Amino acid sequence: MGIINRTTSPSFQQIKQIKIPEARWEHLDNNIPVILLKAGTQPVTRIEFIYKAGKWFEGAPGIAAATCSMLIEGTRTKRSQQISEELDSLGAFLTPFVEADRAGLILHCLSRNFPRVMDLTADLLNNSIFPKEELDIYLRKSKEQLLINQEQVSYLGRRGFLKMLFGPEHPYGRSIEPGDYDQIHH
């Protein structure tokens, strides 16, 4: 491999074709809609569990994020560490997310382990217990992260823009404050 000459720009090429994979809508036996998209050739699966939830629906600031994050922290039969170890051993990870109007979990896993990962995910979605010690850790870390964010111009700008656009009492314009974490209890 030769040395790349960084003083010369690479040659320009027109994009000849963009191929967007086609999504297929289906319904499960219980009539839940599912969008299937086959993209790529790697033996991995990604599933998003999306719920009508988020800041719009929370009764107090921070509840939606805390609830979603706690889904993967313990069930009636498994503690947080057991869940993490099981996911790791199956080549999988779950990412909770919360937005203004929706919240959920994004699952990535090796396709060969999909049935076992789905069993664990179903257990998390149906049997989460929100362990107090895990909630306390979550609240402490979230409060610390918020304090750091509140010193960053990009965070303050985004927060100020949404507050001006929607108003401070609107769910989209309302911002969480450090003291709000102290109001969240098990």
PDB file of C-alpha atoms in Angstrom:
ATOM      1  CA  MET A   1       0.000   0.000   0.000  1.00  0.00           C
ATOM      2  CA  GLY A   2       1.407   3.358  -1.065  1.00  0.00           C
ATOM      3  CA  ILE A   3       1.510   6.606   0.803  1.00  0.00           C
ATOM      4  CA  ILE A   4      -1.562   8.788   0.353  1.00  0.00           C
ATOM      5  CA  ASN A   5      -0.908  12.282  -0.999  1.00  0.00           C
ATOM      6  CA  ARG A   6      -3.052  14.461   1.267  1.00  0.00           C
ATOM      7  CA  THR A   7      -2.292  17.640  -0.687  1.00  0.00           C
ATOM      8  CA  THR A   8      -4.383  16.452  -3.669  1.00  0.00           C
ATOM      9  CA  SER A   9      -8.165  16.141  -3.394  1.00  0.00           C
ATOM     10  CA  PRO A  10      -9.653  12.789  -4.338  1.00  0.00           C
ATOM     11  CA  SER A  11     -11.371  12.643  -7.708  1.00  0.00           C
ATOM     12  CA  PHE A  12     -15.033  13.634  -7.835  1.00  0.00           C
ATOM     13  CA  GLN A  13     -17.582  11.035  -8.873  1.00  0.00           C
ATOM     14  CA  GLN A  14     -21.309  11.295  -9.452  1.00  0.00           C
ATOM     15  CA  ILE A  15     -23.423   8.879  -7.447  1.00  0.00           C
ATOM     16  CA  LYS A  16     -24.950   6.623 -10.082  1.00  0.00           C
ATOM     17  CA  GLN A  17     -27.548   4.855  -7.992  1.00  0.00           C
ATOM     18  CA  ILE A  18     -28.846   4.849  -4.449  1.00  0.00           C
ATOM     19  CA  LYS A  19     -30.421   1.602  -3.417  1.00  0.00           C
ATOM     20  CA  ILE A  20     -32.800   1.915  -0.479  1.00  0.00           C
ATOM     21  CA  PRO A  21     -33.999  -1.411   0.892  1.00  0.00           C
ATOM     22  CA  GLU A  22     -37.753  -1.852   0.848  1.00  0.00           C
ATOM     23  CA  ALA A  23     -39.534  -2.154   4.176  1.00  0.00           C
ATOM     24  CA  ARG A  24     -42.290  -4.726   4.604  1.00  0.00           C
ATOM     25  CA  TRP A  25     -45.235  -4.223   6.978  1.00  0.00           C
ATOM     26  CA  GLU A  26     -46.629  -7.226   8.791  1.00  0.00           C
ATOM     27  CA  HIS A  27     -48.760  -7.862  11.867  1.00  0.00           C
ATOM     28  CA  LEU A  28     -48.052 -10.328  14.647  1.00  0.00           C
ATOM     29  CA  ASP A  29     -50.736 -12.756  15.794  1.00  0.00           C
ATOM     30  CA  ASN A  30     -51.816 -10.205  18.424  1.00  0.00           C
ATOM     31  CA  ASN A  31     -52.175  -7.544  15.695  1.00  0.00           C
ATOM     32  CA  ILE A  32     -49.087  -5.542  16.726  1.00  0.00           C
ATOM     33  CA  PRO A  33     -47.604  -3.932  13.592  1.00  0.00           C
ATOM     34  CA  VAL A  34     -44.045  -4.853  12.656  1.00  0.00           C
ATOM     35  CA  ILE A  35     -41.879  -3.252   9.992  1.00  0.00           C
ATOM     36  CA  LEU A  36     -39.297  -5.647   8.549  1.00  0.00           C
ATOM     37  CA  LEU A  37     -36.243  -4.387   6.726  1.00  0.00           C
ATOM     38  CA  LYS A  38     -33.596  -6.707   5.371  1.00  0.00           C
ATOM     39  CA  ALA A  39     -30.431  -4.677   5.052  1.00  0.00           C
ATOM     40  CA  GLY A  40     -26.941  -6.054   4.764  1.00  0.00           C
ATOM     41  CA  THR A  41     -25.580  -9.544   4.924  1.00  0.00           C
ATOM     42  CA  GLN A  42     -24.210  -9.700   8.453  1.00  0.00           C
ATOM     43  CA  PRO A  43     -25.820 -12.271  10.781  1.00  0.00           C
ATOM     44  CA  VAL A  44     -27.170  -9.648  13.168  1.00  0.00           C
ATOM     45  CA  THR A  45     -30.667  -8.574  14.118  1.00  0.00           C
ATOM     46  CA  ARG A  46     -31.908  -5.202  15.312  1.00  0.00           C
ATOM     47  CA  ILE A  47     -35.343  -4.723  16.820  1.00  0.00           C
ATOM     48  CA  GLU A  48     -36.842  -1.543  18.208  1.00  0.00           C
ATOM     49  CA  PHE A  49     -39.600  -1.806  20.795  1.00  0.00           C
ATOM     50  CA  ILE A  50     -41.340   1.559  20.503  1.00  0.00           C
ATOM     51  CA  TYR A  51     -44.049   2.744  22.875  1.00  0.00           C
ATOM     52  CA  LYS A  52     -46.231   5.830  22.934  1.00  0.00           C
ATOM     53  CA  ALA A  53     -44.432   7.351  25.913  1.00  0.00           C
ATOM     54  CA  GLY A  54     -41.803   9.973  26.664  1.00  0.00           C
ATOM     55  CA  LYS A  55     -41.730  13.525  28.002  1.00  0.00           C
ATOM     56  CA  TRP A  56     -45.225  14.259  26.681  1.00  0.00           C
ATOM     57  CA  PHE A  57     -46.738  11.567  28.890  1.00  0.00           C
ATOM     58  CA  GLU A  58     -44.697  11.865  32.094  1.00  0.00           C
ATOM     59  CA  GLY A  59     -46.307  13.158  35.257  1.00  0.00           C
ATOM     60  CA  ALA A  60     -43.109  14.783  36.521  1.00  0.00           C
ATOM     61  CA  PRO A  61     -39.766  15.656  34.889  1.00  0.00           C
ATOM     62  CA  GLY A  62     -37.431  12.695  34.492  1.00  0.00           C
ATOM     63  CA  ILE A  63     -39.970   9.926  35.115  1.00  0.00           C
ATOM     64  CA  ALA A  64     -40.031   8.708  31.502  1.00  0.00           C
ATOM     65  CA  ALA A  65     -36.244   8.431  31.258  1.00  0.00           C
ATOM     66  CA  ALA A  66     -35.932   6.793  34.677  1.00  0.00           C
ATOM     67  CA  THR A  67     -38.657   4.265  33.890  1.00  0.00           C
ATOM     68  CA  CYS A  68     -37.185   3.330  30.531  1.00  0.00           C
ATOM     69  CA  SER A  69     -33.640   3.035  31.859  1.00  0.00           C
ATOM     70  CA  MET A  70     -34.766   0.868  34.769  1.00  0.00           C
ATOM     71  CA  LEU A  71     -36.383  -1.716  32.457  1.00  0.00           C
ATOM     72  CA  ILE A  72     -33.039  -3.478  32.053  1.00  0.00           C
ATOM     73  CA  GLU A  73     -31.943  -3.307  35.694  1.00  0.00           C
ATOM     74  CA  GLY A  74     -33.734  -6.293  37.184  1.00  0.00           C
ATOM     75  CA  THR A  75     -36.650  -8.698  36.977  1.00  0.00           C
ATOM     76  CA  ARG A  76     -38.358 -11.016  39.432  1.00  0.00           C
ATOM     77  CA  THR A  77     -35.761 -13.698  38.651  1.00  0.00           C
ATOM     78  CA  LYS A  78     -32.628 -11.802  37.498  1.00  0.00           C
ATOM     79  CA  ARG A  79     -30.484  -9.050  38.948  1.00  0.00           C
ATOM     80  CA  SER A  80     -28.853  -6.326  36.838  1.00  0.00           C
ATOM     81  CA  GLN A  81     -25.463  -8.060  36.712  1.00  0.00           C
ATOM     82  CA  GLN A  82     -27.038 -11.363  35.604  1.00  0.00           C
ATOM     83  CA  ILE A  83     -28.896  -9.571  32.814  1.00  0.00           C
ATOM     84  CA  SER A  84     -25.702  -7.855  31.620  1.00  0.00           C
ATOM     85  CA  GLU A  85     -23.726 -11.099  31.686  1.00  0.00           C
ATOM     86  CA  GLU A  86     -26.451 -12.983  29.821  1.00  0.00           C
ATOM     87  CA  LEU A  87     -26.681 -10.300  27.140  1.00  0.00           C
ATOM     88  CA  ASP A  88     -22.884 -10.286  26.762  1.00  0.00           C
ATOM     89  CA  SER A  89     -22.711 -14.069  26.464  1.00  0.00           C
ATOM     90  CA  LEU A  90     -25.344 -13.973  23.709  1.00  0.00           C
ATOM     91  CA  GLY A  91     -23.623 -11.206  21.752  1.00  0.00           C
ATOM     92  CA  ALA A  92     -26.448  -8.770  22.403  1.00  0.00           C
ATOM     93  CA  PHE A  93     -27.085  -5.356  23.861  1.00  0.00           C
ATOM     94  CA  LEU A  94     -30.162  -3.348  24.743  1.00  0.00           C
ATOM     95  CA  THR A  95     -30.304   0.432  24.595  1.00  0.00           C
ATOM     96  CA  PRO A  96     -33.167   2.268  26.297  1.00  0.00           C
ATOM     97  CA  PHE A  97     -34.259   5.518  24.634  1.00  0.00           C
ATOM     98  CA  VAL A  98     -36.680   8.301  25.505  1.00  0.00           C
ATOM     99  CA  GLU A  99     -37.836  11.047  23.200  1.00  0.00           C
ATOM    100  CA  ALA A 100     -40.604  13.626  23.381  1.00  0.00           C
ATOM    101  CA  ASP A 101     -43.408  11.327  22.188  1.00  0.00           C
ATOM    102  CA  ARG A 102     -42.004   7.834  22.382  1.00  0.00           C
ATOM    103  CA  ALA A 103     -39.740   5.604  24.379  1.00  0.00           C
ATOM    104  CA  GLY A 104     -38.505   2.051  24.184  1.00  0.00           C
ATOM    105  CA  LEU A 105     -35.622  -0.343  23.806  1.00  0.00           C
ATOM    106  CA  ILE A 106     -33.348  -0.992  20.854  1.00  0.00           C
ATOM    107  CA  LEU A 107     -32.059  -4.561  20.708  1.00  0.00           C
ATOM    108  CA  HIS A 108     -29.007  -5.678  18.734  1.00  0.00           C
ATOM    109  CA  CYS A 109     -28.034  -9.338  18.746  1.00  0.00           C
ATOM    110  CA  LEU A 110     -26.386 -12.101  16.801  1.00  0.00           C
ATOM    111  CA  SER A 111     -29.146 -13.673  14.706  1.00  0.00           C
ATOM    112  CA  ARG A 112     -28.282 -17.189  15.841  1.00  0.00           C
ATOM    113  CA  ASN A 113     -29.084 -16.180  19.448  1.00  0.00           C
ATOM    114  CA  PHE A 114     -32.262 -14.277  18.605  1.00  0.00           C
ATOM    115  CA  PRO A 115     -34.743 -16.705  20.274  1.00  0.00           C
ATOM    116  CA  ARG A 116     -32.837 -16.693  23.583  1.00  0.00           C
ATOM    117  CA  VAL A 117     -32.343 -12.921  23.502  1.00  0.00           C
ATOM    118  CA  MET A 118     -36.055 -12.420  22.803  1.00  0.00           C
ATOM    119  CA  ASP A 119     -36.936 -14.577  25.820  1.00  0.00           C
ATOM    120  CA  LEU A 120     -34.744 -12.360  28.007  1.00  0.00           C
ATOM    121  CA  THR A 121     -36.145  -9.173  26.438  1.00  0.00           C
ATOM    122  CA  ALA A 122     -39.721 -10.348  26.992  1.00  0.00           C
ATOM    123  CA  ASP A 123     -38.848 -11.013  30.634  1.00  0.00           C
ATOM    124  CA  LEU A 124     -37.436  -7.478  30.955  1.00  0.00           C
ATOM    125  CA  LEU A 125     -40.464  -5.852  29.339  1.00  0.00           C
ATOM    126  CA  ASN A 126     -43.004  -7.870  31.323  1.00  0.00           C
ATOM    127  CA  ASN A 127     -41.344  -8.488  34.694  1.00  0.00           C
ATOM    128  CA  SER A 128     -39.090  -5.516  35.516  1.00  0.00           C
ATOM    129  CA  ILE A 129     -39.001  -4.724  39.227  1.00  0.00           C
ATOM    130  CA  PHE A 130     -37.072  -1.423  39.335  1.00  0.00           C
ATOM    131  CA  PRO A 131     -34.660  -2.360  42.154  1.00  0.00           C
ATOM    132  CA  LYS A 132     -34.197   0.507  44.619  1.00  0.00           C
ATOM    133  CA  GLU A 133     -30.398   0.247  44.687  1.00  0.00           C
ATOM    134  CA  GLU A 134     -30.237   0.400  40.863  1.00  0.00           C
ATOM    135  CA  LEU A 135     -32.662   3.346  40.799  1.00  0.00           C
ATOM    136  CA  ASP A 136     -30.499   5.202  43.342  1.00  0.00           C
ATOM    137  CA  ILE A 137     -27.425   4.652  41.131  1.00  0.00           C
ATOM    138  CA  TYR A 138     -29.327   5.799  38.040  1.00  0.00           C
ATOM    139  CA  LEU A 139     -30.592   8.954  39.774  1.00  0.00           C
ATOM    140  CA  ARG A 140     -27.145   9.864  41.139  1.00  0.00           C
ATOM    141  CA  LYS A 141     -25.437   9.376  37.751  1.00  0.00           C
ATOM    142  CA  SER A 142     -28.171  11.226  35.851  1.00  0.00           C
ATOM    143  CA  LYS A 143     -28.013  14.175  38.219  1.00  0.00           C
ATOM    144  CA  GLU A 144     -24.207  14.314  37.887  1.00  0.00           C
ATOM    145  CA  GLN A 145     -24.468  14.154  34.085  1.00  0.00           C
ATOM    146  CA  LEU A 146     -27.066  16.931  34.077  1.00  0.00           C
ATOM    147  CA  LEU A 147     -24.785  19.156  36.144  1.00  0.00           C
ATOM    148  CA  ILE A 148     -22.005  18.574  33.595  1.00  0.00           C
ATOM    149  CA  ASN A 149     -24.380  19.229  30.683  1.00  0.00           C
ATOM    150  CA  GLN A 150     -25.538  22.472  32.255  1.00  0.00           C
ATOM    151  CA  GLU A 151     -22.033  23.835  31.737  1.00  0.00           C
ATOM    152  CA  GLN A 152     -21.992  23.059  28.004  1.00  0.00           C
ATOM    153  CA  VAL A 153     -23.037  25.731  25.533  1.00  0.00           C
ATOM    154  CA  SER A 154     -24.651  23.258  23.110  1.00  0.00           C
ATOM    155  CA  TYR A 155     -26.869  21.823  25.858  1.00  0.00           C
ATOM    156  CA  LEU A 156     -27.856  25.239  27.169  1.00  0.00           C
ATOM    157  CA  GLY A 157     -28.555  26.498  23.647  1.00  0.00           C
ATOM    158  CA  ARG A 158     -30.782  23.535  22.773  1.00  0.00           C
ATOM    159  CA  ARG A 159     -32.581  23.800  26.088  1.00  0.00           C
ATOM    160  CA  GLY A 160     -33.110  27.545  25.717  1.00  0.00           C
ATOM    161  CA  PHE A 161     -34.319  27.183  22.135  1.00  0.00           C
ATOM    162  CA  LEU A 162     -36.951  24.589  23.064  1.00  0.00           C
ATOM    163  CA  LYS A 163     -38.072  26.661  26.045  1.00  0.00           C
ATOM    164  CA  MET A 164     -38.501  29.741  23.837  1.00  0.00           C
ATOM    165  CA  LEU A 165     -40.210  27.781  21.075  1.00  0.00           C
ATOM    166  CA  PHE A 166     -42.699  25.836  23.194  1.00  0.00           C
ATOM    167  CA  GLY A 167     -42.770  27.646  26.526  1.00  0.00           C
ATOM    168  CA  PRO A 168     -41.441  26.456  29.890  1.00  0.00           C
ATOM    169  CA  GLU A 169     -44.617  24.538  30.857  1.00  0.00           C
ATOM    170  CA  HIS A 170     -45.041  22.631  27.596  1.00  0.00           C
ATOM    171  CA  PRO A 171     -43.630  19.067  27.692  1.00  0.00           C
ATOM    172  CA  TYR A 172     -41.322  19.874  24.760  1.00  0.00           C
ATOM    173  CA  GLY A 173     -40.052  23.087  26.368  1.00  0.00           C
ATOM    174  CA  ARG A 174     -39.811  21.874  29.952  1.00  0.00           C
ATOM    175  CA  SER A 175     -36.309  21.007  31.150  1.00  0.00           C
ATOM    176  CA  ILE A 176     -35.299  18.729  33.953  1.00  0.00           C
ATOM    177  CA  GLU A 177     -33.495  20.370  36.853  1.00  0.00           C
ATOM    178  CA  PRO A 178     -31.077  18.675  39.281  1.00  0.00           C
ATOM    179  CA  GLY A 179     -33.668  18.839  42.090  1.00  0.00           C
ATOM    180  CA  ASP A 180     -36.171  16.909  39.967  1.00  0.00           C
ATOM    181  CA  TYR A 181     -34.074  13.771  40.449  1.00  0.00           C
ATOM    182  CA  ASP A 182     -34.571  14.116  44.205  1.00  0.00           C
ATOM    183  CA  GLN A 183     -38.349  13.837  43.668  1.00  0.00           C
ATOM    184  CA  ILE A 184     -38.171  10.447  41.941  1.00  0.00           C
ATOM    185  CA  HIS A 185     -38.696   7.624  44.400  1.00  0.00           C
ATOM    186  CA  HIS A 186     -39.095   3.874  44.283  1.00  0.00           C
TER     187      HIS A 186
END
